[in-house]
PDB file of C-alpha atoms in Angstrom:
ATOM      1  CA  MET L   1     184.960 112.810 109.297  1.00 60.00           C
ATOM      2  CA  ILE L   2     183.530 110.829 112.199  1.00 59.00           C
ATOM      3  CA  GLN L   3     180.883 113.523 112.731  1.00 61.00           C
ATOM      4  CA  ASN L   4     179.847 113.252 109.084  1.00 69.00           C
ATOM      5  CA  ILE L   5     179.532 109.487 109.430  1.00 69.00           C
ATOM      6  CA  GLU L   6     177.416 109.914 112.592  1.00 71.00           C
ATOM      7  CA  LYS L   7     175.176 112.425 110.817  1.00 70.00           C
ATOM      8  CA  LYS L   8     174.786 110.046 107.884  1.00 69.00           C
ATOM      9  CA  ILE L   9     173.951 107.184 110.248  1.00 72.00           C
ATOM     10  CA  LYS L  10     171.380 109.356 112.063  1.00 72.00           C
ATOM     11  CA  LEU L  11     169.924 110.466 108.732  1.00 71.00           C
ATOM     12  CA  ALA L  12     169.752 106.879 107.490  1.00 72.00           C
ATOM     13  CA  PHE L  13     168.136 105.839 110.778  1.00 73.00           C
ATOM     14  CA  ALA L  14     165.613 108.699 110.536  1.00 74.00           C
ATOM     15  CA  ILE L  15     164.809 107.792 106.941  1.00 80.00           C
ATOM     16  CA  SER L  16     164.467 104.114 107.839  1.00 78.00           C
ATOM     17  CA  LEU L  17     162.238 104.922 110.828  1.00 75.00           C
ATOM     18  CA  GLY L  18     160.138 107.279 108.742  1.00 77.00           C
ATOM     19  CA  SER L  19     159.795 104.668 106.006  1.00 80.00           C
ATOM     20  CA  PHE L  20     158.850 102.040 108.595  1.00 79.00           C
ATOM     21  CA  LEU L  21     156.212 104.286 110.194  1.00 81.00           C
ATOM     22  CA  THR L  22     154.845 105.273 106.790  1.00 86.00           C
ATOM     23  CA  SER L  23     154.662 101.617 105.735  1.00 84.00           C
ATOM     24  CA  LEU L  24     152.981 100.755 109.037  1.00 84.00           C
ATOM     25  CA  ALA L  25     150.426 103.529 108.547  1.00 85.00           C
ATOM     26  CA  VAL L  26     149.731 102.333 104.987  1.00 86.00           C
ATOM     27  CA  VAL L  27     149.319  98.723 106.186  1.00 85.00           C
ATOM     28  CA  VAL L  28     146.908  99.815 108.961  1.00 86.00           C
ATOM     29  CA  ALA L  29     144.912 101.934 106.501  1.00 84.00           C
ATOM     30  CA  VAL L  30     144.736  99.033 104.024  1.00 85.00           C
ATOM     31  CA  CYS L  31     143.646  96.631 106.791  1.00 83.00           C
ATOM     32  CA  VAL L  32     140.906  99.022 107.949  1.00 84.00           C
ATOM     33  CA  PHE L  33     139.722  99.533 104.379  1.00 82.00           C
ATOM     34  CA  ALA L  34     139.784  95.787 103.673  1.00 81.00           C
ATOM     35  CA  TYR L  35     137.859  95.050 106.884  1.00 81.00           C
ATOM     36  CA  SER L  36     135.156  97.588 106.072  1.00 80.00           C
ATOM     37  CA  LEU L  37     134.967  96.280 102.505  1.00 74.00           C
ATOM     38  CA  VAL L  38     134.542  92.688 103.711  1.00 72.00           C
ATOM     39  CA  ASN L  39     131.784  93.787 106.112  1.00 73.00           C
ATOM     40  CA  GLU L  40     129.994  95.556 103.274  1.00 71.00           C
ATOM     41  CA  GLN L  41     130.307  92.501 101.044  1.00 64.00           C
ATOM     42  CA  ARG L  42     128.828  90.306 103.764  1.00 65.00           C
ATOM     43  CA  LYS L  43     125.627  92.316 103.434  1.00 61.00           C
ATOM     44  CA  ASN L  44     125.361  91.289  99.799  1.00 61.00           C
ATOM     45  CA  ILE L  45     123.575  88.056  99.016  1.00 62.00           C
ATOM     46  CA  TYR L  46     123.392  86.562  95.565  1.00 58.00           C
ATOM     47  CA  VAL L  47     120.471  84.384  94.532  1.00 60.00           C
ATOM     48  CA  LEU L  48     120.110  82.480  91.300  1.00 60.00           C
ATOM     49  CA  ASP L  49     117.266  83.408  88.983  1.00 54.00           C
ATOM     50  CA  HIS L  50     117.282  80.937  86.090  1.00 57.00           C
ATOM     51  CA  ASN L  51     121.051  80.470  86.602  1.00 60.00           C
ATOM     52  CA  VAL L  52     121.622  84.248  86.587  1.00 60.00           C
ATOM     53  CA  PRO L  53     123.120  85.616  89.843  1.00 60.00           C
ATOM     54  CA  VAL L  54     121.024  88.488  91.200  1.00 56.00           C
ATOM     55  CA  LEU L  55     122.322  90.735  93.957  1.00 54.00           C
ATOM     56  CA  VAL L  56     120.064  90.992  97.016  1.00 56.00           C
ATOM     57  CA  ARG L  57     120.985  93.367  99.818  1.00 55.00           C
ATOM     58  CA  GLN L  58     120.709  92.175 103.401  1.00 53.00           C
ATOM     59  CA  THR L  59     119.403  94.744 105.888  1.00 52.00           C
ATOM     60  CA  ASP L  60     118.699  94.818 109.583  1.00 51.00           C
ATOM     61  CA  GLN L  61     115.166  94.040 110.698  1.00 53.00           C
ATOM     62  CA  GLY L  62     114.822  97.528 112.151  1.00 54.00           C
ATOM     63  CA  THR L  63     115.558  99.226 108.827  1.00 57.00           C
ATOM     64  CA  ASN L  64     112.426 100.963 107.493  1.00 78.00           C
ATOM     65  CA  ARG L  65     110.359  99.305 110.216  1.00 85.00           C
ATOM     66  CA  GLU L  66     108.027 102.301 110.400  1.00 88.00           C
ATOM     67  CA  VAL L  67     107.216 101.829 106.716  1.00 90.00           C
ATOM     68  CA  GLU L  68     106.494  98.140 107.339  1.00 92.00           C
ATOM     69  CA  TYR L  69     104.124  99.044 110.198  1.00 94.00           C
ATOM     70  CA  ALA L  70     101.992 101.209 107.925  1.00 93.00           C
ATOM     71  CA  SER L  71     102.186  98.720 105.052  1.00 93.00           C
ATOM     72  CA  HIS L  72     101.101  95.804 107.261  1.00 95.00           C
ATOM     73  CA  VAL L  73      98.094  97.708 108.610  1.00 96.00           C
ATOM     74  CA  ASN L  74      97.153  98.888 105.122  1.00 95.00           C
ATOM     75  CA  ILE L  75      97.372  95.424 103.535  1.00 95.00           C
ATOM     76  CA  PHE L  76      95.257  93.871 106.293  1.00 96.00           C
ATOM     77  CA  HIS L  77      92.471  96.421 105.843  1.00 96.00           C
ATOM     78  CA  LEU L  78      92.543  96.115 102.064  1.00 95.00           C
ATOM     79  CA  LEU L  79      92.131  92.348 102.375  1.00 95.00           C
ATOM     80  CA  PHE L  80      89.445  92.553 105.068  1.00 96.00           C
ATOM     81  CA  PHE L  81      87.310  95.284 103.488  1.00 95.00           C
ATOM     82  CA  THR L  82      87.691  94.692  99.732  1.00 93.00           C
ATOM     83  CA  LEU L  83      84.642  92.525  99.112  1.00 93.00           C
ATOM     84  CA  PRO L  84      83.275  91.886  95.605  1.00 93.00           C
ATOM     85  CA  PRO L  85      80.120  89.796  95.058  1.00 92.00           C
ATOM     86  CA  ASP L  86      82.234  86.659  94.720  1.00 93.00           C
ATOM     87  CA  ASP L  87      82.103  84.107  97.537  1.00 92.00           C
ATOM     88  CA  GLU L  88      85.444  82.455  96.695  1.00 94.00           C
ATOM     89  CA  TYR L  89      87.244  85.789  96.378  1.00 93.00           C
ATOM     90  CA  ILE L  90      85.872  86.937  99.738  1.00 93.00           C
ATOM     91  CA  LYS L  91      86.961  83.714 101.438  1.00 94.00           C
ATOM     92  CA  ASN L  92      90.424  83.937  99.871  1.00 94.00           C
ATOM     93  CA  ASN L  93      90.924  87.564 100.939  1.00 94.00           C
ATOM     94  CA  LEU L  94      89.726  86.948 104.489  1.00 95.00           C
ATOM     95  CA  SER L  95      91.894  83.836 104.770  1.00 95.00           C
ATOM     96  CA  LYS L  96      94.965  85.931 103.898  1.00 95.00           C
ATOM     97  CA  ALA L  97      93.874  88.676 106.299  1.00 96.00           C
ATOM     98  CA  MET L  98      93.638  86.260 109.235  1.00 95.00           C
ATOM     99  CA  TYR L  99      97.406  85.618 109.044  1.00 95.00           C
ATOM    100  CA  LEU L 100      97.963  89.306 109.846  1.00 96.00           C
ATOM    101  CA  VAL L 101      95.721  89.699 112.906  1.00 96.00           C
ATOM    102  CA  ASP L 102      95.060  87.952 116.217  1.00 96.00           C
ATOM    103  CA  ASP L 103      91.737  86.489 117.383  1.00 95.00           C
ATOM    104  CA  THR L 104      90.122  89.950 117.526  1.00 95.00           C
ATOM    105  CA  GLY L 105      90.053  89.927 113.709  1.00 94.00           C
ATOM    106  CA  LEU L 106      88.537  86.457 113.658  1.00 94.00           C
ATOM    107  CA  ALA L 107      85.932  87.520 116.220  1.00 95.00           C
ATOM    108  CA  GLN L 108      84.891  90.473 114.049  1.00 94.00           C
ATOM    109  CA  TYR L 109      84.736  88.248 110.969  1.00 94.00           C
ATOM    110  CA  ASN L 110      82.552  85.690 112.774  1.00 94.00           C
ATOM    111  CA  ASN L 111      80.294  88.459 114.079  1.00 94.00           C
ATOM    112  CA  LEU L 112      79.736  89.844 110.584  1.00 92.00           C
ATOM    113  CA  LYS L 113      79.180  86.360 109.204  1.00 92.00           C
ATOM    114  CA  GLU L 114      76.546  85.547 111.837  1.00 94.00           C
ATOM    115  CA  LYS L 115      74.713  88.766 110.992  1.00 93.00           C
ATOM    116  CA  GLY L 116      74.578  87.721 107.324  1.00 93.00           C
ATOM    117  CA  TYR L 117      76.849  90.561 106.201  1.00 92.00           C
ATOM    118  CA  TYR L 118      78.666  88.554 103.528  1.00 93.00           C
ATOM    119  CA  ASN L 119      75.480  86.897 102.286  1.00 92.00           C
ATOM    120  CA  SER L 120      73.903  90.345 101.823  1.00 92.00           C
ATOM    121  CA  ILE L 121      76.867  91.394  99.688  1.00 92.00           C
ATOM    122  CA  LEU L 122      76.338  88.393  97.426  1.00 92.00           C
ATOM    123  CA  ALA L 123      72.558  88.793  97.350  1.00 91.00           C
ATOM    124  CA  SER L 124      72.674  92.497  96.422  1.00 90.00           C
ATOM    125  CA  SER L 125      75.648  92.180  94.037  1.00 92.00           C
ATOM    126  CA  ALA L 126      77.429  94.852  96.048  1.00 93.00           C
ATOM    127  CA  LEU L 127      81.053  95.812  95.467  1.00 94.00           C
ATOM    128  CA  LEU L 128      82.900  97.051  98.541  1.00 95.00           C
ATOM    129  CA  THR L 129      86.240  98.799  98.124  1.00 94.00           C
ATOM    130  CA  ILE L 130      88.362 100.835 100.516  1.00 94.00           C
ATOM    131  CA  GLN L 131      90.631 103.851 100.056  1.00 94.00           C
ATOM    132  CA  THR L 132      93.231 104.436 102.746  1.00 94.00           C
ATOM    133  CA  ASP L 133      93.557 108.020 103.950  1.00 95.00           C
ATOM    134  CA  SER L 134      96.349 107.512 106.482  1.00 94.00           C
ATOM    135  CA  VAL L 135      97.914 105.153 109.008  1.00 95.00           C
ATOM    136  CA  VAL L 136      99.248 106.681 112.228  1.00 95.00           C
ATOM    137  CA  VAL L 137     101.560 104.572 114.414  1.00 94.00           C
ATOM    138  CA  ASP L 138     102.924 105.940 117.708  1.00 93.00           C
ATOM    139  CA  GLU L 139     106.098 105.011 119.608  1.00 90.00           C
ATOM    140  CA  ASN L 140     104.252 102.223 121.451  1.00 93.00           C
ATOM    141  CA  ARG L 141     103.264 100.697 118.089  1.00 94.00           C
ATOM    142  CA  HIS L 142      99.604 101.553 118.646  1.00 96.00           C
ATOM    143  CA  PHE L 143      97.987 102.485 115.327  1.00 96.00           C
ATOM    144  CA  ARG L 144      94.946 104.281 113.999  1.00 97.00           C
ATOM    145  CA  TYR L 145      93.767 103.573 110.482  1.00 97.00           C
ATOM    146  CA  TYR L 146      91.708 106.163 108.568  1.00 97.00           C
ATOM    147  CA  ALA L 147      89.917 105.284 105.348  1.00 96.00           C
ATOM    148  CA  LYS L 148      86.822 105.702 103.212  1.00 96.00           C
ATOM    149  CA  GLN L 149      84.779 102.693 102.169  1.00 95.00           C
ATOM    150  CA  ARG L 150      82.795 102.710  98.951  1.00 95.00           C
ATOM    151  CA  ILE L 151      79.763 100.446  98.684  1.00 94.00           C
ATOM    152  CA  GLU L 152      78.437 100.193  95.162  1.00 93.00           C
ATOM    153  CA  ARG L 153      75.148  98.407  94.495  1.00 91.00           C
ATOM    154  CA  PRO L 154      73.173  98.184  91.249  1.00 90.00           C
ATOM    155  CA  THR L 155      70.902 101.017  92.465  1.00 90.00           C
ATOM    156  CA  SER L 156      73.155 103.158  94.669  1.00 91.00           C
ATOM    157  CA  ILE L 157      76.626 104.178  95.803  1.00 93.00           C
ATOM    158  CA  ALA L 158      77.347 104.806  99.479  1.00 94.00           C
ATOM    159  CA  THR L 159      80.518 106.204 101.041  1.00 95.00           C
ATOM    160  CA  ARG L 160      81.471 105.563 104.665  1.00 94.00           C
ATOM    161  CA  ALA L 161      84.166 106.895 106.956  1.00 96.00           C
ATOM    162  CA  LEU L 162      86.104 104.097 108.624  1.00 96.00           C
ATOM    163  CA  ILE L 163      88.483 104.378 111.579  1.00 96.00           C
ATOM    164  CA  THR L 164      90.008 101.372 113.317  1.00 97.00           C
ATOM    165  CA  GLU L 165      92.770 100.966 115.884  1.00 97.00           C
ATOM    166  CA  GLY L 166      94.961  98.285 117.393  1.00 96.00           C
ATOM    167  CA  ASP L 167      98.490  97.339 118.394  1.00 97.00           C
ATOM    168  CA  LEU L 168     101.376  95.802 116.458  1.00 96.00           C
ATOM    169  CA  GLN L 169     103.551  92.973 117.751  1.00 95.00           C
ATOM    170  CA  ASP L 170     106.657  91.425 116.208  1.00 94.00           C
ATOM    171  CA  VAL L 171     106.385  87.774 115.138  1.00 94.00           C
ATOM    172  CA  PRO L 172     108.635  85.601 112.926  1.00 93.00           C
ATOM    173  CA  ARG L 173     108.436  86.435 109.238  1.00 92.00           C
ATOM    174  CA  THR L 174     106.688  83.843 107.085  1.00 92.00           C
ATOM    175  CA  GLU L 175     105.477  83.578 103.510  1.00 91.00           C
ATOM    176  CA  ASN L 176     101.958  84.476 104.705  1.00 93.00           C
ATOM    177  CA  ASN L 177     103.229  87.264 106.965  1.00 93.00           C
ATOM    178  CA  PRO L 178     106.273  88.816 105.251  1.00 91.00           C
ATOM    179  CA  HIS L 179     106.399  91.886 107.525  1.00 91.00           C
ATOM    180  CA  GLY L 180     106.770  89.783 110.663  1.00 92.00           C
ATOM    181  CA  LEU L 181     103.949  91.632 112.447  1.00 94.00           C
ATOM    182  CA  ILE L 182     100.570  90.785 113.885  1.00 96.00           C
ATOM    183  CA  ILE L 183      97.709  93.143 114.715  1.00 97.00           C
ATOM    184  CA  LYS L 184      96.398  92.785 118.247  1.00 96.00           C
ATOM    185  CA  ASN L 185      93.370  94.262 120.051  1.00 96.00           C
ATOM    186  CA  TRP L 186      91.864  95.353 116.742  1.00 96.00           C
ATOM    187  CA  LYS L 187      88.556  97.199 116.854  1.00 95.00           C
ATOM    188  CA  THR L 188      86.447  99.585 114.794  1.00 94.00           C
ATOM    189  CA  VAL L 189      86.276 103.073 116.289  1.00 95.00           C
ATOM    190  CA  LEU L 190      84.063 104.711 113.644  1.00 94.00           C
ATOM    191  CA  ASN L 191      82.020 103.453 110.711  1.00 92.00           C
ATOM    192  CA  LYS L 192      79.482 106.023 109.585  1.00 93.00           C
ATOM    193  CA  ASP L 193      77.825 107.064 106.320  1.00 91.00           C
ATOM    194  CA  LEU L 194      79.257 110.129 104.593  1.00 92.00           C
ATOM    195  CA  ASP L 195      77.374 110.125 101.314  1.00 91.00           C
ATOM    196  CA  TYR L 196      74.601 108.215  99.552  1.00 89.00           C
ATOM    197  CA  VAL L 197      73.788 108.584  95.854  1.00 91.00           C
ATOM    198  CA  GLU L 198      71.083 106.745  93.957  1.00 88.00           C
ATOM    199  CA  LYS L 199      71.963 105.650  90.444  1.00 80.00           C
ATOM    200  CA  LYS L 200      69.887 106.971  87.617  1.00 73.00           C
ATOM    201  CA  ASN L 201      67.942 104.347  85.708  1.00 64.00           C
ATOM    202  CA  PHE L 202      67.629 105.068  82.002  1.00 53.00           C
TER     203      PHE L 202
END
């Protein structure tokens, strides 16, 4: 009789201990899950768009940084080399481009201006556009930009190969520089004619 009571006590104790350990494991699992869920929710930011909450996801600065490198270089060159025969448009584009580059970009702009490059575009009603071929950025954030530039005048169309290079440096993100990068030591490596076609006059 006493042995049966002892067995029952041991069984009850084992069941109680098992229940306690199971409950403890469940509590720990719930705490871990809740903690990870809270951390995930902290990455979510809601902004109001006309009183409608819109979910915006917060990411680390390093996320997709390689994509931002190429995008920054591409946008700068599009602004700097897309030049229609419109003085205000040219000034506006170049003003935006100067936020993305250091004084080497300004020096090249001033050099072209002194040579009458922009005046010749206006005088000849030329339209300059650029088509990016590729942007190569190495581990030291040194880039090479490959593109073709199209120069269309009333009497002709010329195509040039353009290669430039420079370095990328992190800077604070601003409205005028959303990628938080600036191009340094920028220079033109190659700028040569590939094709020249005269327009037919009817």
